[in-house]
Amino acid sequence: MALLEVKGIKKNFGKTKVLKGIDFELQKGEVLSIIGSSGSGKTTLLRCVNFLEFADEGTISIDGNVIYDGVKDKKIKDKELKAKRRHFGLVFQDFNLFPQYSVLKNLTLAPSLLGLGTKEELEKQAREIIARVDLSEKIDFYPCQLSGGQKQRVAIARALMLNPDILCFDEPTSALDPELTGEVLNVIKNLKDEGSTMIVVTHEMEFAKNVSDKIMFMADGVVEEIGTPEQIYENPQSEKTKTFLANSLEKF
């Protein structure tokens, strides 16, 4: 049974059809990279999966249990919404750290508000997780004292604090200078080695090829093609996929 199953997800903004029926599934421990041109619907799909947007149609299931039905779940109570979101951890492209709080406080704030442990327990957990992203020496620093790469690693650590079933990344390196991109991608590679289940929206073609179990190419709000990195990169079936890769792989 798949850990995550997404069926028939559709999303409109006014008269604009952004997602036109998205289907995919993800097994525990798999990494799915979503690639495609700007405007293809990648980020909207990720926001729907994380309940920052609500799909107009379709279902989202975890371990075979439907946690969202676009027809039935038009209004979700706040407590229920928080429970649904707990399945997912989302790392934004622009970090979204609280500038007024230290790294330690950024990590412990959400689990503290959710009552997931005592102050001592959460601080112990935060120190263990910040060590996993190699930032133990920065735990008392504030975001303004960190580089972009360090901020993104803190954002990843913050997402891990809630122990999500699936960790999601929305273009995690797009706000970084090229020399800082590698340190964030290395953290994601390490998470894969630890068995984390992840969805990564990315423009880093080489990274997607090397880290993903599956790659999904989106175009014009649909899944144009999905398969292993070898299938997508070496034997694409869709002309749109071929054109996109021909333009993107020139940058390798």
mmCIF file with all atom_site columns, N, CA and C in Angstrom, residues 182-232:
data_model
loop_
_atom_site.group_PDB
_atom_site.id
_atom_site.type_symbol
_atom_site.label_atom_id
_atom_site.label_alt_id
_atom_site.label_comp_id
_atom_site.label_asym_id
_atom_site.label_entity_id
_atom_site.label_seq_id
_atom_site.pdbx_PDB_ins_code
_atom_site.Cartn_x
_atom_site.Cartn_y
_atom_site.Cartn_z
_atom_site.occupancy
_atom_site.B_iso_or_equiv
_atom_site.pdbx_formal_charge
_atom_site.auth_seq_id
_atom_site.auth_comp_id
_atom_site.auth_asym_id
_atom_site.auth_atom_id
_atom_site.pdbx_PDB_model_num
ATOM 1   N N  . GLY A 1 182 ? 24.744 23.790 -2.863  1.00 0.00 ? 182 GLY A N  1
ATOM 2   C CA . GLY A 1 182 ? 25.251 22.456 -2.569  1.00 0.00 ? 182 GLY A CA 1
ATOM 3   C C  . GLY A 1 182 ? 25.012 22.016 -1.148  1.00 0.00 ? 182 GLY A C  1
ATOM 4   N N  . GLU A 1 183 ? 25.156 22.923 -0.181  1.00 0.00 ? 183 GLU A N  1
ATOM 5   C CA . GLU A 1 183 ? 25.014 22.520 1.223   1.00 0.00 ? 183 GLU A CA 1
ATOM 6   C C  . GLU A 1 183 ? 23.575 22.108 1.537   1.00 0.00 ? 183 GLU A C  1
ATOM 7   N N  . VAL A 1 184 ? 22.603 22.760 0.892   1.00 0.00 ? 184 VAL A N  1
ATOM 8   C CA . VAL A 1 184 ? 21.201 22.391 1.110   1.00 0.00 ? 184 VAL A CA 1
ATOM 9   C C  . VAL A 1 184 ? 20.882 21.071 0.420   1.00 0.00 ? 184 VAL A C  1
ATOM 10  N N  . LEU A 1 185 ? 21.375 20.894 -0.801  1.00 0.00 ? 185 LEU A N  1
ATOM 11  C CA . LEU A 1 185 ? 21.134 19.646 -1.517  1.00 0.00 ? 185 LEU A CA 1
ATOM 12  C C  . LEU A 1 185 ? 21.776 18.465 -0.796  1.00 0.00 ? 185 LEU A C  1
ATOM 13  N N  . ASN A 1 186 ? 22.921 18.685 -0.165  1.00 0.00 ? 186 ASN A N  1
ATOM 14  C CA . ASN A 1 186 ? 23.567 17.612 0.603   1.00 0.00 ? 186 ASN A CA 1
ATOM 15  C C  . ASN A 1 186 ? 22.709 17.181 1.782   1.00 0.00 ? 186 ASN A C  1
ATOM 16  N N  . VAL A 1 187 ? 22.050 18.150 2.432   1.00 0.00 ? 187 VAL A N  1
ATOM 17  C CA . VAL A 1 187 ? 21.162 17.808 3.548   1.00 0.00 ? 187 VAL A CA 1
ATOM 18  C C  . VAL A 1 187 ? 20.018 16.935 3.051   1.00 0.00 ? 187 VAL A C  1
ATOM 19  N N  . ILE A 1 188 ? 19.442 17.288 1.898   1.00 0.00 ? 188 ILE A N  1
ATOM 20  C CA . ILE A 1 188 ? 18.335 16.503 1.347   1.00 0.00 ? 188 ILE A CA 1
ATOM 21  C C  . ILE A 1 188 ? 18.814 15.102 0.974   1.00 0.00 ? 188 ILE A C  1
ATOM 22  N N  . LYS A 1 189 ? 20.010 15.008 0.414   1.00 0.00 ? 189 LYS A N  1
ATOM 23  C CA . LYS A 1 189 ? 20.581 13.685 0.101   1.00 0.00 ? 189 LYS A CA 1
ATOM 24  C C  . LYS A 1 189 ? 20.742 12.849 1.363   1.00 0.00 ? 189 LYS A C  1
ATOM 25  N N  . ASN A 1 190 ? 21.202 13.479 2.441   1.00 0.00 ? 190 ASN A N  1
ATOM 26  C CA . ASN A 1 190 ? 21.369 12.760 3.709   1.00 0.00 ? 190 ASN A CA 1
ATOM 27  C C  . ASN A 1 190 ? 20.030 12.274 4.247   1.00 0.00 ? 190 ASN A C  1
ATOM 28  N N  . LEU A 1 191 ? 18.984 13.095 4.091   1.00 0.00 ? 191 LEU A N  1
ATOM 29  C CA . LEU A 1 191 ? 17.654 12.694 4.536   1.00 0.00 ? 191 LEU A CA 1
ATOM 30  C C  . LEU A 1 191 ? 17.161 11.483 3.746   1.00 0.00 ? 191 LEU A C  1
ATOM 31  N N  . LYS A 1 192 ? 17.472 11.458 2.466   1.00 0.00 ? 192 LYS A N  1
ATOM 32  C CA . LYS A 1 192 ? 17.116 10.282 1.658   1.00 0.00 ? 192 LYS A CA 1
ATOM 33  C C  . LYS A 1 192 ? 17.821 9.046  2.192   1.00 0.00 ? 192 LYS A C  1
ATOM 34  N N  . ASP A 1 193 ? 19.101 9.193  2.503   1.00 0.00 ? 193 ASP A N  1
ATOM 35  C CA . ASP A 1 193 ? 19.872 8.056  3.021   1.00 0.00 ? 193 ASP A CA 1
ATOM 36  C C  . ASP A 1 193 ? 19.309 7.559  4.353   1.00 0.00 ? 193 ASP A C  1
ATOM 37  N N  . GLU A 1 194 ? 18.676 8.462  5.104   1.00 0.00 ? 194 GLU A N  1
ATOM 38  C CA . GLU A 1 194 ? 18.069 8.084  6.383   1.00 0.00 ? 194 GLU A CA 1
ATOM 39  C C  . GLU A 1 194 ? 16.682 7.469  6.213   1.00 0.00 ? 194 GLU A C  1
ATOM 40  N N  . GLY A 1 195 ? 16.180 7.432  4.970   1.00 0.00 ? 195 GLY A N  1
ATOM 41  C CA . GLY A 1 195 ? 14.891 6.807  4.701   1.00 0.00 ? 195 GLY A CA 1
ATOM 42  C C  . GLY A 1 195 ? 13.702 7.739  4.707   1.00 0.00 ? 195 GLY A C  1
ATOM 43  N N  . SER A 1 196 ? 13.933 9.058  4.645   1.00 0.00 ? 196 SER A N  1
ATOM 44  C CA . SER A 1 196 ? 12.816 10.009 4.635   1.00 0.00 ? 196 SER A CA 1
ATOM 45  C C  . SER A 1 196 ? 12.037 9.921  3.328   1.00 0.00 ? 196 SER A C  1
ATOM 46  N N  . THR A 1 197 ? 10.731 10.083 3.430   1.00 0.00 ? 197 THR A N  1
ATOM 47  C CA . THR A 1 197 ? 9.857  10.152 2.258   1.00 0.00 ? 197 THR A CA 1
ATOM 48  C C  . THR A 1 197 ? 9.720  11.620 1.881   1.00 0.00 ? 197 THR A C  1
ATOM 49  N N  . MET A 1 198 ? 9.981  11.961 0.614   1.00 0.00 ? 198 MET A N  1
ATOM 50  C CA . MET A 1 198 ? 10.047 13.371 0.243   1.00 0.00 ? 198 MET A CA 1
ATOM 51  C C  . MET A 1 198 ? 9.430  13.644 -1.122  1.00 0.00 ? 198 MET A C  1
ATOM 52  N N  . ILE A 1 199 ? 8.867  14.833 -1.253  1.00 0.00 ? 199 ILE A N  1
ATOM 53  C CA . ILE A 1 199 ? 8.439  15.400 -2.532  1.00 0.00 ? 199 ILE A CA 1
ATOM 54  C C  . ILE A 1 199 ? 9.237  16.673 -2.730  1.00 0.00 ? 199 ILE A C  1
ATOM 55  N N  . VAL A 1 200 ? 9.939  16.784 -3.834  1.00 0.00 ? 200 VAL A N  1
ATOM 56  C CA . VAL A 1 200 ? 10.808 17.932 -4.075  1.00 0.00 ? 200 VAL A CA 1
ATOM 57  C C  . VAL A 1 200 ? 10.442 18.588 -5.406  1.00 0.00 ? 200 VAL A C  1
ATOM 58  N N  . VAL A 1 201 ? 9.891  19.786 -5.334  1.00 0.00 ? 201 VAL A N  1
ATOM 59  C CA . VAL A 1 201 ? 9.717  20.594 -6.542  1.00 0.00 ? 201 VAL A CA 1
ATOM 60  C C  . VAL A 1 201 ? 11.049 21.299 -6.795  1.00 0.00 ? 201 VAL A C  1
ATOM 61  N N  . THR A 1 202 ? 11.650 21.040 -7.933  1.00 0.00 ? 202 THR A N  1
ATOM 62  C CA . THR A 1 202 ? 13.011 21.548 -8.134  1.00 0.00 ? 202 THR A CA 1
ATOM 63  C C  . THR A 1 202 ? 13.288 21.871 -9.589  1.00 0.00 ? 202 THR A C  1
ATOM 64  N N  . HIS A 1 203 ? 14.225 22.790 -9.787  1.00 0.00 ? 203 HIS A N  1
ATOM 65  C CA . HIS A 1 203 ? 14.750 23.071 -11.127 1.00 0.00 ? 203 HIS A CA 1
ATOM 66  C C  . HIS A 1 203 ? 16.172 22.527 -11.253 1.00 0.00 ? 203 HIS A C  1
ATOM 67  N N  . GLU A 1 204 ? 16.644 21.848 -10.197 1.00 0.00 ? 204 GLU A N  1
ATOM 68  C CA . GLU A 1 204 ? 17.990 21.267 -10.211 1.00 0.00 ? 204 GLU A CA 1
ATOM 69  C C  . GLU A 1 204 ? 17.931 19.890 -10.883 1.00 0.00 ? 204 GLU A C  1
ATOM 70  N N  . MET A 1 205 ? 18.157 19.881 -12.178 1.00 0.00 ? 205 MET A N  1
ATOM 71  C CA . MET A 1 205 ? 17.969 18.667 -12.959 1.00 0.00 ? 205 MET A CA 1
ATOM 72  C C  . MET A 1 205 ? 18.924 17.544 -12.550 1.00 0.00 ? 205 MET A C  1
ATOM 73  N N  . GLU A 1 206 ? 20.164 17.864 -12.318 1.00 0.00 ? 206 GLU A N  1
ATOM 74  C CA . GLU A 1 206 ? 21.139 16.836 -11.958 1.00 0.00 ? 206 GLU A CA 1
ATOM 75  C C  . GLU A 1 206 ? 20.826 16.258 -10.587 1.00 0.00 ? 206 GLU A C  1
ATOM 76  N N  . PHE A 1 207 ? 20.452 17.118 -9.674  1.00 0.00 ? 207 PHE A N  1
ATOM 77  C CA . PHE A 1 207 ? 20.067 16.668 -8.336  1.00 0.00 ? 207 PHE A CA 1
ATOM 78  C C  . PHE A 1 207 ? 18.871 15.725 -8.419  1.00 0.00 ? 207 PHE A C  1
ATOM 79  N N  . ALA A 1 208 ? 17.849 16.117 -9.186  1.00 0.00 ? 208 ALA A N  1
ATOM 80  C CA . ALA A 1 208 ? 16.660 15.278 -9.331  1.00 0.00 ? 208 ALA A CA 1
ATOM 81  C C  . ALA A 1 208 ? 17.031 13.913 -9.902  1.00 0.00 ? 208 ALA A C  1
ATOM 82  N N  . LYS A 1 209 ? 17.934 13.908 -10.856 1.00 0.00 ? 209 LYS A N  1
ATOM 83  C CA . LYS A 1 209 ? 18.345 12.653 -11.488 1.00 0.00 ? 209 LYS A CA 1
ATOM 84  C C  . LYS A 1 209 ? 19.055 11.738 -10.498 1.00 0.00 ? 209 LYS A C  1
ATOM 85  N N  . ASN A 1 210 ? 19.895 12.315 -9.644  1.00 0.00 ? 210 ASN A N  1
ATOM 86  C CA . ASN A 1 210 ? 20.738 11.517 -8.757  1.00 0.00 ? 210 ASN A CA 1
ATOM 87  C C  . ASN A 1 210 ? 20.042 11.070 -7.477  1.00 0.00 ? 210 ASN A C  1
ATOM 88  N N  . VAL A 1 211 ? 19.031 11.796 -7.033  1.00 0.00 ? 211 VAL A N  1
ATOM 89  C CA . VAL A 1 211 ? 18.434 11.542 -5.715  1.00 0.00 ? 211 VAL A CA 1
ATOM 90  C C  . VAL A 1 211 ? 17.054 10.890 -5.791  1.00 0.00 ? 211 VAL A C  1
ATOM 91  N N  . SER A 1 212 ? 16.339 11.100 -6.887  1.00 0.00 ? 212 SER A N  1
ATOM 92  C CA . SER A 1 212 ? 14.940 10.685 -6.948  1.00 0.00 ? 212 SER A CA 1
ATOM 93  C C  . SER A 1 212 ? 14.767 9.197  -7.230  1.00 0.00 ? 212 SER A C  1
ATOM 94  N N  . ASP A 1 213 ? 13.706 8.640  -6.655  1.00 0.00 ? 213 ASP A N  1
ATOM 95  C CA . ASP A 1 213 ? 13.241 7.321  -7.062  1.00 0.00 ? 213 ASP A CA 1
ATOM 96  C C  . ASP A 1 213 ? 12.305 7.447  -8.253  1.00 0.00 ? 213 ASP A C  1
ATOM 97  N N  . LYS A 1 214 ? 11.535 8.548  -8.250  1.00 0.00 ? 214 LYS A N  1
ATOM 98  C CA . LYS A 1 214 ? 10.628 8.831  -9.360  1.00 0.00 ? 214 LYS A CA 1
ATOM 99  C C  . LYS A 1 214 ? 10.712 10.316 -9.703  1.00 0.00 ? 214 LYS A C  1
ATOM 100 N N  . ILE A 1 215 ? 10.515 10.611 -10.980 1.00 0.00 ? 215 ILE A N  1
ATOM 101 C CA . ILE A 1 215 ? 10.459 11.995 -11.439 1.00 0.00 ? 215 ILE A CA 1
ATOM 102 C C  . ILE A 1 215 ? 9.137  12.201 -12.162 1.00 0.00 ? 215 ILE A C  1
ATOM 103 N N  . MET A 1 216 ? 8.457  13.294 -11.818 1.00 0.00 ? 216 MET A N  1
ATOM 104 C CA . MET A 1 216 ? 7.191  13.629 -12.447 1.00 0.00 ? 216 MET A CA 1
ATOM 105 C C  . MET A 1 216 ? 7.346  14.942 -13.190 1.00 0.00 ? 216 MET A C  1
ATOM 106 N N  . PHE A 1 217 ? 7.098  14.896 -14.486 1.00 0.00 ? 217 PHE A N  1
ATOM 107 C CA . PHE A 1 217 ? 7.171  16.107 -15.302 1.00 0.00 ? 217 PHE A CA 1
ATOM 108 C C  . PHE A 1 217 ? 5.758  16.640 -15.516 1.00 0.00 ? 217 PHE A C  1
ATOM 109 N N  . MET A 1 218 ? 5.547  17.890 -15.102 1.00 0.00 ? 218 MET A N  1
ATOM 110 C CA . MET A 1 218 ? 4.248  18.534 -15.260 1.00 0.00 ? 218 MET A CA 1
ATOM 111 C C  . MET A 1 218 ? 4.309  19.597 -16.347 1.00 0.00 ? 218 MET A C  1
ATOM 112 N N  . ALA A 1 219 ? 3.201  19.702 -17.081 1.00 0.00 ? 219 ALA A N  1
ATOM 113 C CA . ALA A 1 219 ? 3.072  20.733 -18.115 1.00 0.00 ? 219 ALA A CA 1
ATOM 114 C C  . ALA A 1 219 ? 1.604  21.106 -18.242 1.00 0.00 ? 219 ALA A C  1
ATOM 115 N N  . ASP A 1 220 ? 1.322  22.383 -18.189 1.00 0.00 ? 220 ASP A N  1
ATOM 116 C CA . ASP A 1 220 ? -0.043 22.885 -18.392 1.00 0.00 ? 220 ASP A CA 1
ATOM 117 C C  . ASP A 1 220 ? -1.058 22.232 -17.467 1.00 0.00 ? 220 ASP A C  1
ATOM 118 N N  . GLY A 1 221 ? -0.647 21.998 -16.207 1.00 0.00 ? 221 GLY A N  1
ATOM 119 C CA . GLY A 1 221 ? -1.589 21.521 -15.206 1.00 0.00 ? 221 GLY A CA 1
ATOM 120 C C  . GLY A 1 221 ? -1.882 20.045 -15.217 1.00 0.00 ? 221 GLY A C  1
ATOM 121 N N  . VAL A 1 222 ? -1.106 19.266 -15.984 1.00 0.00 ? 222 VAL A N  1
ATOM 122 C CA . VAL A 1 222 ? -1.297 17.820 -16.003 1.00 0.00 ? 222 VAL A CA 1
ATOM 123 C C  . VAL A 1 222 ? 0.046  17.133 -15.788 1.00 0.00 ? 222 VAL A C  1
ATOM 124 N N  . VAL A 1 223 ? -0.008 15.852 -15.406 1.00 0.00 ? 223 VAL A N  1
ATOM 125 C CA . VAL A 1 223 ? 1.201  15.033 -15.338 1.00 0.00 ? 223 VAL A CA 1
ATOM 126 C C  . VAL A 1 223 ? 1.483  14.544 -16.754 1.00 0.00 ? 223 VAL A C  1
ATOM 127 N N  . GLU A 1 224 ? 2.471  15.140 -17.367 1.00 0.00 ? 224 GLU A N  1
ATOM 128 C CA . GLU A 1 224 ? 2.810  14.770 -18.736 1.00 0.00 ? 224 GLU A CA 1
ATOM 129 C C  . GLU A 1 224 ? 3.511  13.417 -18.775 1.00 0.00 ? 224 GLU A C  1
ATOM 130 N N  . GLU A 1 225 ? 4.334  13.166 -17.739 1.00 0.00 ? 225 GLU A N  1
ATOM 131 C CA . GLU A 1 225 ? 5.078  11.914 -17.717 1.00 0.00 ? 225 GLU A CA 1
ATOM 132 C C  . GLU A 1 225 ? 5.619  11.675 -16.313 1.00 0.00 ? 225 GLU A C  1
ATOM 133 N N  . ILE A 1 226 ? 5.622  10.422 -15.898 1.00 0.00 ? 226 ILE A N  1
ATOM 134 C CA . ILE A 1 226 ? 6.186  10.057 -14.604 1.00 0.00 ? 226 ILE A CA 1
ATOM 135 C C  . ILE A 1 226 ? 6.900  8.716  -14.738 1.00 0.00 ? 226 ILE A C  1
ATOM 136 N N  . GLY A 1 227 ? 8.051  8.604  -14.075 1.00 0.00 ? 227 GLY A N  1
ATOM 137 C CA . GLY A 1 227 ? 8.811  7.358  -14.154 1.00 0.00 ? 227 GLY A CA 1
ATOM 138 C C  . GLY A 1 227 ? 10.097 7.464  -13.377 1.00 0.00 ? 227 GLY A C  1
ATOM 139 N N  . THR A 1 228 ? 10.941 6.461  -13.505 1.00 0.00 ? 228 THR A N  1
ATOM 140 C CA . THR A 1 228 ? 12.244 6.502  -12.857 1.00 0.00 ? 228 THR A CA 1
ATOM 141 C C  . THR A 1 228 ? 13.110 7.556  -13.540 1.00 0.00 ? 228 THR A C  1
ATOM 142 N N  . PRO A 1 229 ? 14.175 8.009  -12.880 1.00 0.00 ? 229 PRO A N  1
ATOM 143 C CA . PRO A 1 229 ? 15.079 8.963  -13.541 1.00 0.00 ? 229 PRO A CA 1
ATOM 144 C C  . PRO A 1 229 ? 15.592 8.447  -14.886 1.00 0.00 ? 229 PRO A C  1
ATOM 145 N N  . GLU A 1 230 ? 15.886 7.147  -14.946 1.00 0.00 ? 230 GLU A N  1
ATOM 146 C CA . GLU A 1 230 ? 16.375 6.578  -16.201 1.00 0.00 ? 230 GLU A CA 1
ATOM 147 C C  . GLU A 1 230 ? 15.321 6.679  -17.300 1.00 0.00 ? 230 GLU A C  1
ATOM 148 N N  . GLN A 1 231 ? 14.077 6.371  -16.953 1.00 0.00 ? 231 GLN A N  1
ATOM 149 C CA . GLN A 1 231 ? 12.999 6.448  -17.944 1.00 0.00 ? 231 GLN A CA 1
ATOM 150 C C  . GLN A 1 231 ? 12.786 7.872  -18.436 1.00 0.00 ? 231 GLN A C  1
ATOM 151 N N  . ILE A 1 232 ? 12.767 8.815  -17.507 1.00 0.00 ? 232 ILE A N  1
ATOM 152 C CA . ILE A 1 232 ? 12.457 10.195 -17.878 1.00 0.00 ? 232 ILE A CA 1
ATOM 153 C C  . ILE A 1 232 ? 13.618 10.853 -18.618 1.00 0.00 ? 232 ILE A C  1
#
